[in-house]
Amino acid sequence: MNRILLLCMAALGHLSPFAQVQRAPAYPLLVNDPYFSVWSFDDTLFASPTRHWTGSEHPLVGMLRVDGKTYRFMGRPDVPLETVLPTASESSWTGRFTTIAPRSALWTQPVFDDRKWSAGPAQFGTPEQNPATPWTEKEIWVRRSFDLPTLQSLNNLYLRIRYDDDVEVFLNGTKIFAGNCCANSYQSIEIKAKWKTLLKPKGNLLAVHVTNTGGLGFLDFGLATRPAGVSTLPAVQMNRWMTATQTNYYFQCGPVGLHVDFLSPLLPQDLELCARPLSYVRFSVRSEDGDAHKVQLYFGVSTDLAVNETIQPVSAAARNSMQINYLRAGTQSQPVLRRSGDDVRIDWGHVFVASGPDTRQSVGEAKTIWPFFVNAGVLVGSDTASGRSLFLNTFVDYSLVGSDLPRETLVALAYDDQYSAQFFGQNCLPWWKQGGGVEMLTLLKNGLREYPRLLERCDRFDVQLYRDALAAGGEPYPELCVLAFRQSIAAHKIVRGPNGELLFLSKENFSNGSIGTVDVTYPSAPLYLCYNPDLLKGMLNGIFYYVERGKWTKPFAPHDLGTYPLANGQTYPADMPVEESANLIILTAAIVKAEGKPDYARQHWRVLSQWAQYLEKEGLDPANQLCTDDFAGHLARNANLSVKAIVALGAYAQMAADLGEKDTADKYRSLAAAYAAQWQKLAADGDHYALAFGQKNTWSQKYNLVWDKLLGLGLFPNELYQKELKYYAGQQQTYGLPLDNRRGYTKSDWILWTATLADTREDFGFFILPVHKFAMETPDRVPLSDWHETTDGRAVGFRARSVVGGYFIKMLDWRWNRR
């Protein structure tokens, strides 16, 4: 079918196999890895700024000028904030502070006499933060006086603040903000109060109180304003649809129709392609009324894609080479691999925006660029610029656009991080650089040239994924797979290890920022077992290296490799002995089954045997310890964790048989079977099985049973699966099956695993329909959360995590067993 016809049918809602998902909690636009990740958190592309998965703004701005009228269709053309009162990250400032509660409520007022308070430079914080002024007590009160001679010229006012934990902020005695927990990066909060009536040209005060409820503590704050923006008309968004690799929109801009198509070609079977830090946006315009219209296109990319904080200065340039135009921007400091953690963004390397010779490009400030486009339909700017929150601008003058073939513009966006991760002290190149032999300009040129072929491949892949998921689980299972696909892959980075080996390193997004977490790999695995087991091996290779090189010496498996992007050894403060040892044995057995040969197990047989011996002693009746559901706390005699250990022992026996080690296979097969029989007695609780041995009238999802089924181990009878499912049916809530009886929250990946135990498609659908309902109805507009409340659909935590790759468990079962 002609792709133009295909797109038109999709836009009109006539092609359900292609227009696969109409709604998502958030929409992936440009998603390649944990740092190069831009999303729309709104159903309408221009209703709010586009963002990084952490929530920080990563603005993309699109405007179409038709016959002199300018329509906005992407992002919001909000001019970046300008500093009024600098934070310490911009310029040093000194405040008065105390750690003893003030006796007078007047401490928030300018008239308060604070001469007995100490003076100190910001930021204030606990010693781990390397603050300018150390603060070790539970609470701190800070006063900052300032003048504001430019008061009358301000149109709005924003509080810029970074804090941990609970905060109250007062402006000249009036509370303007209160926040719980923390803001690890600077937040910009518009002050809604009648701030102009509170302020005066001289003698103003910001007073802040912070309570450190535990762990780190810090404080820094300032003020900013947003200059007046440009006046535009909203386009009419007619349709929006997602496939596994694409997010597409169709707009009406007056008499002109506009398609905006985002593509991240993350085809897992093609390692070289999947590793490219390259995504596309294509614009297609066409007259809808039969007349010709004068049309100009503007597409802007903020340099904030290359910073952790918007106050970091950048350098940007517009160039042309190899018959392409390209824009390049990065921080001036280039702190390569100097930053790690969860709520952080990359601030080294460079973002690139490339297009063909029929475009014009420039760099500069939005407040200069945008008015000329809106009012005159021209592009201004320069070839080089330095500053903060600049824009990389691409412009096309289509002249007259008619109703014949659409006029199209293709833009490629990429990120060159120079080095992607550190692996036990060695900085690792991204896989796509092939040992340093490929340059970004070559990648961009080839990427633009290959787009038509890549698009066809992605179209075929998207349709096949949907059809396979439909065959495996029926509706609405394919939609869950589509929602999960790009999110899971883009929560990893493909890098080349010290010896050229493949490392597919996950980031534990919005959790604790760990890298290569084993109990994140475990739920993520089904997607990669379906499409490319080499990627799952890439997730395990680093862990095996860590242990086999003697860097990890405990008898059980480690939890992680460090804190992203520094894989220098476990940083999580607690071990998960049974959890991680069993995870790694099960995953290795799954690789052996997927590949049909035991080679990978043979490579790592020594440590696999060590972990099997540990589970032999400790797995049946686990001690008080954490499992992957660590947010629920420690639990002794965990029945589901025991299932995992038993299945792992059976999987180890299965691999031993494949390797020709008959005695070992017989021993561990008999042991696993005996443990499974004991488990049924220990966990018995009438019409179901308990949360923990000895805890009557409790229950939990026994999702780990799924590997007994998928690997064909036969350790637990099918009747046990069905007995549990029957009981679970009575515990089901509006938005899913709770994790266990202790709380109302759940993990959606585990629900999919539990549902895969079902014998019939109807029973499978019964358990996944509420998960789909959550994805369609959750009020939390963030990349798909895997941890949510089952009663109201609110996300508890976690977002943009790779574990949603676990949604592919039913497809894996279908591929392996055709059930």
XYZ file of N, CA and C in Angstrom, residues 22-241:
660
model
N -4.183 5.133 20.396
C -4.661 6.506 20.266
C -4.326 7.363 21.485
N -4.085 6.721 22.634
C -3.843 7.483 23.854
C -2.750 6.808 24.675
N -1.924 7.609 25.319
C -0.867 7.101 26.184
C -0.722 8.055 27.368
N -0.172 7.588 28.491
C 0.085 8.521 29.591
C 1.013 9.656 29.171
N 1.995 9.352 28.333
C 2.872 10.348 27.708
C 3.329 9.747 26.387
N 3.755 10.616 25.462
C 4.038 10.167 24.097
C 5.529 10.303 23.784
N 6.193 9.204 23.440
C 7.616 9.276 23.073
C 7.777 9.954 21.713
N 8.624 10.960 21.653
C 8.875 11.676 20.401
C 10.254 11.320 19.859
N 11.290 11.660 20.600
C 12.669 11.353 20.229
C 13.256 10.568 21.396
N 13.315 9.258 21.301
C 13.747 8.440 22.437
C 14.763 7.410 21.958
N 15.984 7.549 22.435
C 17.045 6.622 22.051
C 17.771 6.011 23.234
N 17.930 6.762 24.313
C 18.629 6.248 25.485
C 18.203 7.080 26.695
N 18.699 6.772 27.893
C 18.211 7.499 29.073
C 18.449 9.002 29.046
N 19.408 9.473 28.277
C 19.679 10.902 28.205
C 19.011 11.558 26.996
N 19.075 10.943 25.846
C 18.446 11.503 24.646
C 17.022 10.966 24.598
N 16.104 11.720 25.231
C 14.761 11.211 25.487
C 13.815 12.394 25.613
N 13.002 12.634 24.590
C 12.078 13.770 24.578
C 10.656 13.244 24.406
N 9.757 13.701 25.285
C 8.384 13.219 25.328
C 7.403 14.382 25.312
N 6.176 14.099 24.897
C 5.053 15.006 25.109
C 4.224 14.452 26.250
N 4.011 15.277 27.290
C 3.252 14.850 28.458
C 1.778 15.234 28.328
N 1.333 15.512 27.131
C -0.034 15.981 26.931
C -0.622 15.328 25.689
N -1.947 15.202 25.655
C -2.594 14.615 24.478
C -2.441 15.493 23.242
N -2.337 16.788 23.453
C -2.174 17.740 22.352
C -0.719 18.189 22.314
N -0.087 18.080 21.169
C 1.351 18.275 21.059
C 1.781 19.684 21.434
N 0.885 20.677 21.244
C 1.283 22.060 21.518
C 0.710 22.581 22.837
N 0.099 21.707 23.661
C -0.546 22.172 24.888
C 0.446 22.461 26.000
N 1.618 21.870 25.945
C 2.612 22.069 27.005
C 3.999 21.860 26.413
N 5.037 22.294 27.105
C 6.390 22.082 26.581
C 6.719 20.590 26.514
N 7.508 20.203 25.548
C 8.014 18.836 25.514
C 9.069 18.682 26.602
N 9.237 17.439 27.083
C 10.047 17.239 28.274
C 10.920 15.998 28.173
N 11.984 15.998 28.957
C 12.739 14.794 29.234
C 11.890 13.926 30.153
N 12.149 12.613 30.194
C 11.307 11.749 31.013
C 11.327 12.148 32.489
N 12.375 12.828 32.954
C 12.424 13.271 34.348
C 11.427 14.381 34.630
N 10.887 14.997 33.591
C 9.966 16.114 33.743
C 10.575 17.453 33.416
N 11.891 17.534 33.337
C 12.534 18.796 32.961
C 12.205 19.135 31.508
N 12.012 20.411 31.252
C 11.649 20.819 29.898
C 12.812 20.599 28.932
N 12.530 19.922 27.847
C 13.427 19.783 26.698
C 12.658 20.300 25.486
N 12.590 21.619 25.338
C 11.630 22.194 24.397
C 11.938 21.926 22.922
N 10.915 21.433 22.231
C 10.833 21.426 20.779
C 9.679 22.357 20.419
N 9.878 23.242 19.478
C 8.845 24.214 19.118
C 8.618 24.146 17.613
N 7.348 24.014 17.220
C 7.000 23.986 15.804
C 5.928 25.007 15.480
N 6.160 25.782 14.417
C 5.178 26.763 13.958
C 5.080 26.699 12.444
N 3.861 26.867 11.928
C 3.623 26.882 10.483
C 2.936 28.198 10.132
N 3.523 28.917 9.196
C 2.965 30.209 8.778
C 2.252 30.004 7.446
N 0.969 30.278 7.426
C 0.136 30.052 6.245
C -0.518 31.370 5.854
N -0.151 31.875 4.698
C -0.726 33.128 4.184
C -0.660 34.245 5.235
N 0.475 34.311 5.933
C 0.697 35.391 6.889
C 0.193 35.112 8.285
N -0.517 34.005 8.518
C -0.982 33.643 9.853
C -0.109 32.514 10.397
N 0.315 32.639 11.643
C 1.223 31.652 12.229
C 0.472 30.752 13.193
N 0.596 29.455 12.960
C -0.051 28.442 13.794
C 1.029 27.677 14.566
N 0.817 27.505 15.861
C 1.741 26.680 16.645
C 1.187 25.252 16.692
N 2.056 24.273 16.475
C 1.612 22.881 16.466
C 2.466 21.983 17.368
N 3.584 22.496 17.872
C 4.453 21.672 18.711
C 5.033 22.505 19.835
N 4.939 21.984 21.062
C 5.490 22.697 22.195
C 4.779 24.023 22.424
N 5.381 24.838 23.243
C 4.856 26.179 23.487
C 5.945 27.188 23.195
N 5.652 28.193 22.392
C 6.685 29.192 22.084
C 6.872 30.168 23.230
N 7.258 29.617 24.374
C 7.545 30.441 25.546
C 9.020 30.822 25.531
N 9.288 32.094 25.603
C 10.666 32.558 25.658
C 11.305 32.040 26.948
N 12.528 31.531 26.896
C 13.168 31.015 28.112
C 13.257 32.059 29.221
N 13.307 31.573 30.441
C 13.403 32.445 31.607
C 14.699 33.239 31.607
N 14.619 34.447 32.153
C 15.800 35.271 32.356
C 15.955 35.554 33.849
N 17.182 35.582 34.312
C 17.460 35.721 35.744
C 17.132 37.128 36.240
N 16.455 37.170 37.387
C 16.217 38.415 38.112
C 17.111 38.456 39.347
N 17.122 37.333 40.081
C 17.944 37.198 41.285
C 18.664 35.858 41.149
N 19.979 35.851 40.933
C 20.667 34.610 40.574
C 20.698 33.587 41.704
N 20.661 32.322 41.315
C 20.950 31.237 42.247
C 22.467 31.119 42.381
N 22.901 30.343 43.355
C 24.342 30.190 43.566
C 25.012 29.481 42.407
N 24.242 28.702 41.638
C 24.818 28.038 40.471
C 25.129 29.025 39.357
N 24.549 30.233 39.442
C 24.804 31.273 38.448
C 25.796 32.313 38.953
N 25.626 32.704 40.206
C 26.479 33.749 40.783
C 26.396 33.643 42.302
N 27.516 33.845 42.965
C 27.554 33.700 44.422
C 26.641 34.718 45.102
N 25.927 34.264 46.118
C 25.152 35.185 46.952
C 25.242 34.748 48.409
N 25.034 35.689 49.315
C 25.154 35.439 50.746
C 23.842 35.769 51.436
N 23.439 34.891 52.357
C 22.223 35.115 53.126
C 22.484 35.005 54.608
N 21.487 35.365 55.377
C 21.526 35.194 56.822
C 20.777 33.910 57.159
N 21.323 33.113 58.098
C 20.675 31.841 58.400
C 20.812 31.484 59.868
N 19.916 30.610 60.313
C 19.984 30.038 61.647
C 19.439 28.622 61.591
N 19.886 27.779 62.507
C 19.351 26.419 62.625
C 18.567 26.262 63.921
N 18.293 27.377 64.578
C 17.459 27.408 65.778
C 16.165 28.127 65.418
N 15.037 27.513 65.724
C 13.745 28.070 65.326
C 13.582 29.506 65.809
N 13.259 30.449 64.928
C 13.046 31.841 65.335
C 11.879 31.947 66.315
N 12.038 32.802 67.304
C 10.972 32.992 68.301
C 9.846 33.850 67.763
N 10.153 34.671 66.780
C 9.160 35.603 66.253
C 8.743 35.191 64.843
N 7.419 35.260 64.585
C 6.917 34.985 63.236
C 7.334 36.065 62.254
N 7.880 37.142 62.766
C 8.304 38.236 61.889
C 9.566 37.899 61.094
N 10.134 36.715 61.316
C 11.366 36.372 60.607
C 11.171 36.351 59.096
N 9.930 36.233 58.635
C 9.650 36.232 57.186
C 9.505 37.642 56.633
N 9.568 38.676 57.520
C 9.333 40.059 57.099
C 10.659 40.801 56.937
N 10.712 41.761 55.998
C 11.948 42.555 55.829
C 12.361 43.305 57.088
N 11.395 43.666 57.960
C 11.714 44.492 59.123
C 12.406 43.700 60.229
N 12.399 42.381 60.164
C 12.979 41.545 61.213
C 14.484 41.818 61.332
N 14.961 41.908 62.558
C 16.380 42.155 62.809
C 17.115 40.817 62.848
N 17.876 40.524 61.802
C 18.577 39.230 61.716
C 20.077 39.372 61.968
N 20.491 40.446 62.641
C 21.924 40.673 62.836
C 22.566 39.606 63.718
N 21.775 38.922 64.553
C 22.326 37.858 65.396
C 22.397 36.521 64.655
N 21.807 36.465 63.468
C 21.894 35.247 62.658
C 23.277 35.189 62.009
N 23.694 34.010 61.630
C 24.967 33.846 60.917
C 24.816 34.278 59.465
N 25.932 34.639 58.866
C 25.967 34.951 57.433
C 26.756 33.868 56.713
N 26.255 33.455 55.538
C 26.961 32.421 54.798
C 26.552 32.395 53.342
N 27.468 31.958 52.475
C 27.160 31.887 51.049
C 26.323 30.643 50.714
N 25.484 30.750 49.694
C 24.723 29.597 49.192
C 25.627 28.798 48.239
N 25.350 27.449 47.990
C 24.191 26.818 48.569
C 24.468 26.316 49.968
N 23.370 26.059 50.708
C 23.427 25.488 52.037
C 23.135 23.997 51.911
N 23.861 23.171 52.653
C 23.592 21.740 52.505
C 24.391 20.865 53.441
N 24.013 19.587 53.464
C 24.756 18.593 54.235
C 26.108 18.361 53.567
N 27.083 17.864 54.314
C 28.458 17.777 53.794
C 28.586 17.006 52.476
N 27.724 15.999 52.247
C 27.827 15.209 51.018
C 27.601 16.046 49.761
N 26.959 17.193 49.924
C 26.653 18.065 48.796
C 27.793 19.029 48.455
N 28.865 18.990 49.232
C 29.961 19.961 49.071
C 29.422 21.391 49.027
N 28.642 21.780 50.055
C 28.011 23.102 50.013
C 28.976 24.212 50.349
N 28.600 25.430 49.968
C 29.375 26.596 50.376
C 29.201 26.831 51.871
N 28.016 26.544 52.393
C 27.753 26.649 53.831
C 27.190 25.319 54.322
N 27.978 24.572 55.110
C 27.479 23.278 55.612
C 26.309 23.459 56.571
N 25.404 22.476 56.522
C 24.217 22.488 57.373
C 23.956 21.043 57.779
N 24.042 20.775 59.072
C 23.911 19.397 59.545
C 22.707 19.196 60.464
N 22.055 20.256 60.888
C 20.898 20.135 61.759
C 19.658 19.742 60.948
N 18.570 19.471 61.652
C 17.347 19.032 60.974
C 16.714 20.160 60.174
N 16.774 21.404 60.700
C 16.081 22.517 60.046
C 17.035 23.685 59.832
N 16.674 24.492 58.848
C 17.424 25.721 58.600
C 16.450 26.803 58.146
N 16.719 28.036 58.600
C 15.942 29.210 58.200
C 16.907 30.176 57.526
N 16.570 30.610 56.306
C 17.473 31.461 55.527
C 16.720 32.714 55.071
N 17.380 33.863 55.186
C 16.824 35.141 54.718
C 17.769 35.727 53.663
N 17.170 36.167 52.562
C 17.947 36.791 51.485
C 17.299 38.119 51.115
N 18.000 39.206 51.369
C 17.499 40.549 51.042
C 17.948 40.947 49.644
N 17.105 41.726 48.960
C 17.471 42.155 47.604
C 16.673 43.387 47.200
N 17.246 44.129 46.276
C 16.555 45.255 45.637
C 16.101 44.826 44.261
N 15.117 45.556 43.720
C 14.568 45.193 42.410
C 14.255 46.460 41.619
N 15.288 47.123 41.117
C 15.055 48.386 40.399
C 14.280 48.195 39.098
N 14.270 46.958 38.544
C 13.573 46.709 37.275
C 12.138 46.237 37.492
N 11.588 46.429 38.682
C 10.276 45.896 39.031
C 9.203 46.227 38.004
N 9.120 47.458 37.569
C 8.034 47.879 36.692
C 8.099 47.224 35.313
N 9.269 46.734 34.928
C 9.390 46.134 33.587
C 9.073 44.644 33.583
N 8.832 44.048 34.744
C 8.584 42.614 34.816
C 7.120 42.294 34.505
N 6.902 41.286 33.667
C 5.545 40.838 33.332
C 5.101 39.655 34.192
N 6.063 38.935 34.772
C 5.753 37.766 35.573
C 6.959 37.486 36.460
N 6.801 36.552 37.370
C 7.893 36.251 38.285
C 7.872 34.759 38.616
N 9.060 34.159 38.586
C 9.213 32.738 38.882
C 10.201 32.562 40.022
N 9.884 31.644 40.924
C 10.824 31.214 41.942
C 11.657 30.082 41.364
N 12.975 30.228 41.416
C 13.878 29.136 41.022
C 14.478 28.574 42.302
N 14.287 27.261 42.514
C 14.679 26.698 43.799
C 15.098 25.238 43.662
N 16.099 24.882 44.438
C 16.532 23.500 44.597
C 16.570 23.232 46.093
N 15.908 22.147 46.535
C 15.775 21.940 47.979
C 15.628 20.454 48.305
N 15.894 20.141 49.572
C 15.702 18.805 50.114
C 15.710 18.969 51.644
N 14.584 18.668 52.368
C 13.432 17.920 51.906
C 12.201 18.835 51.784
N 11.593 19.207 52.947
C 10.362 19.995 52.920
C 10.692 21.485 53.025
N 9.958 22.296 52.258
C 10.324 23.708 52.146
C 9.100 24.617 52.228
N 9.318 25.806 52.805
C 8.342 26.899 52.779
C 9.090 28.147 52.318
N 8.465 28.917 51.403
C 9.107 30.116 50.866
C 8.170 31.311 51.056
N 8.729 32.413 51.567
C 7.953 33.623 51.825
C 8.585 34.796 51.066
N 7.742 35.606 50.462
C 8.184 36.826 49.784
C 7.607 38.008 50.546
N 8.495 38.773 51.185
C 8.080 39.925 51.989
C 6.944 39.570 52.949
N 7.062 38.372 53.570
C 6.113 37.947 54.598
C 4.961 37.107 54.108
N 4.738 36.999 52.801
C 3.633 36.216 52.238
C 4.150 34.894 51.698
N 3.507 33.787 52.124
C 3.947 32.481 51.636
C 3.607 32.352 50.149
N 4.626 32.041 49.347
C 4.413 31.908 47.905
C 4.614 30.484 47.406
N 5.198 29.610 48.264
C 5.415 28.228 47.828
C 5.664 27.340 49.037
N 5.161 26.105 48.952
C 5.471 25.061 49.924
C 5.623 23.762 49.161
N 6.643 22.992 49.486
C 6.883 21.738 48.778
C 7.310 20.640 49.724
N 6.854 19.421 49.451
C 7.250 18.259 50.235
C 8.375 17.510 49.545
N 9.061 16.712 50.307
C 10.157 15.869 49.830
C 11.281 16.714 49.284
N 11.419 16.831 47.964
C 12.647 17.467 47.486
C 12.544 17.826 46.014
N 13.458 18.671 45.595
C 13.687 18.986 44.181
C 15.182 18.873 43.956
N 15.613 17.748 43.397
C 17.042 17.503 43.224
C 17.667 18.408 42.174
N 16.862 18.867 41.239
C 17.323 19.849 40.262
C 16.509 21.126 40.451
N 16.958 22.200 39.845
C 16.284 23.484 40.030
C 14.890 23.457 39.405
N 13.895 23.884 40.190
C 12.524 23.991 39.724
C 12.198 25.454 39.480
N 11.431 25.708 38.438
C 10.969 27.067 38.141
C 9.471 27.110 38.372
N 9.043 27.850 39.383
C 7.649 27.842 39.824
C 7.090 29.243 39.673
N 6.071 29.383 38.824
C 5.472 30.697 38.624
C 4.767 31.138 39.903
N 5.039 32.350 40.324
C 4.421 32.892 41.530
C 3.055 33.458 41.142
N 1.996 32.787 41.601
C 0.642 33.159 41.194
C 0.075 34.300 42.036
N 0.638 34.504 43.231
C 0.128 35.564 44.100
C 0.290 36.934 43.432
N -0.325 37.938 44.027
C -0.198 39.293 43.482
C 1.180 39.836 43.848
N 2.173 39.251 43.202
C 3.557 39.502 43.578
C 3.968 40.958 43.380
N 3.387 41.613 42.377
C 3.795 43.004 42.126
C 3.405 43.909 43.282
N 2.318 43.565 43.950
C 1.901 44.377 45.093
C 2.752 44.066 46.325
N 3.443 42.917 46.319
C 4.299 42.552 47.444
C 5.684 43.186 47.344
N 6.102 43.453 46.120
C 7.470 43.894 45.881
C 7.600 45.418 45.862
N 8.818 45.862 46.015
C 9.144 47.280 45.944
C 10.556 47.401 45.361
N 10.903 48.551 44.858
C 12.230 48.684 44.232
C 13.386 48.395 45.177
N 13.210 48.672 46.488
C 14.290 48.447 47.445
C 13.734 47.749 48.691
N 14.619 46.954 49.325
C 14.290 46.372 50.617
C 13.356 45.194 50.587
N 13.530 44.271 49.629
C 12.710 43.060 49.555
C 13.388 41.904 50.282
N 12.593 40.862 50.587
C 13.134 39.713 51.302
C 12.506 38.409 50.810
N 13.349 37.412 50.521
C 12.933 36.014 50.367
C 13.365 35.276 51.626
N 12.415 34.653 52.314
C 12.699 33.892 53.530
C 12.292 32.440 53.296
N 13.184 31.526 53.625
C 12.951 30.112 53.322
C 13.253 29.262 54.545
N 12.350 28.307 54.800
C 12.518 27.341 55.886
C 12.557 25.946 55.268
N 13.579 25.166 55.591
C 13.717 23.805 55.077
C 13.859 22.837 56.238
N 13.153 21.712 56.145
C 13.279 20.617 57.099
C 13.879 19.412 56.399
N 14.986 18.935 56.922
C 15.616 17.728 56.376
C 15.067 16.521 57.131
N 14.209 15.741 56.482
C 13.567 14.603 57.147
C 14.463 13.379 57.197
N 15.633 13.442 56.565
C 16.580 12.332 56.597
C 17.449 12.333 55.364
N 18.676 11.881 55.504
C 19.582 11.808 54.357
C 20.124 13.163 53.976
N 20.185 13.417 52.668
C 20.751 14.661 52.163
C 19.852 15.844 52.473
N 20.472 17.023 52.571
C 19.743 18.268 52.700
C 20.458 19.353 51.920
N 19.704 20.212 51.234
C 20.330 21.311 50.510
C 19.302 22.384 50.203
N 19.807 23.598 49.902
C 18.948 24.726 49.586
C 19.706 25.756 48.763
N 19.057 26.200 47.693
C 19.514 27.342 46.905
C 18.286 27.905 46.220
N 18.225 29.223 46.049
C 17.023 29.804 45.446
C 17.333 31.159 44.838
N 16.459 31.587 43.937
C 16.566 32.877 43.271
C 15.258 33.198 42.577
N 15.263 34.210 41.742
C 14.064 34.632 41.008
C 14.386 34.774 39.531
N 13.350 34.592 38.699
C 13.505 34.743 37.253
C 12.218 35.302 36.676
N 12.289 35.758 35.451
C 11.111 36.248 34.739
C 11.126 35.704 33.319
N 9.947 35.630 32.732
C 9.844 35.180 31.339
C 9.429 36.358 30.470
N 10.296 36.810 29.545
C 9.927 37.913 28.653
C 8.709 37.563 27.812
N 8.050 38.575 27.346
C 6.864 38.363 26.514
C 7.208 37.514 25.301
N 6.331 36.583 24.973
C 6.545 35.707 23.830
C 5.882 36.253 22.574
N 5.593 35.352 21.652
C 4.978 35.744 20.390
C 3.522 35.294 20.386
N 2.711 35.986 19.615
C 1.291 35.671 19.507
C 1.060 34.771 18.293
N 0.526 33.586 18.556
C 0.268 32.628 17.483
C -1.133 32.051 17.643
N -1.603 31.419 16.571
C -2.879 30.714 16.601
C -2.631 29.241 16.896
N -3.501 28.593 17.670
C -3.325 27.154 17.870
C -3.772 26.391 16.629
N -2.947 25.454 16.189
C -3.396 24.545 15.137
C -4.506 23.670 15.700
N -5.250 23.033 14.837
C -6.277 22.089 15.268
C -5.704 20.681 15.111
N -5.485 20.018 16.235
C -4.956 18.654 16.168
C -6.105 17.711 15.831
N -6.055 17.132 14.626
C -7.131 16.288 14.139
C -6.984 14.835 14.578
N -5.734 14.388 14.735
C -5.519 12.987 15.111
C -4.109 12.813 15.663
N -3.949 11.687 16.356
C -2.674 11.334 16.967
C -2.680 9.823 17.117
N -1.588 9.184 16.745
C -1.526 7.732 16.901
C -0.088 7.281 17.077
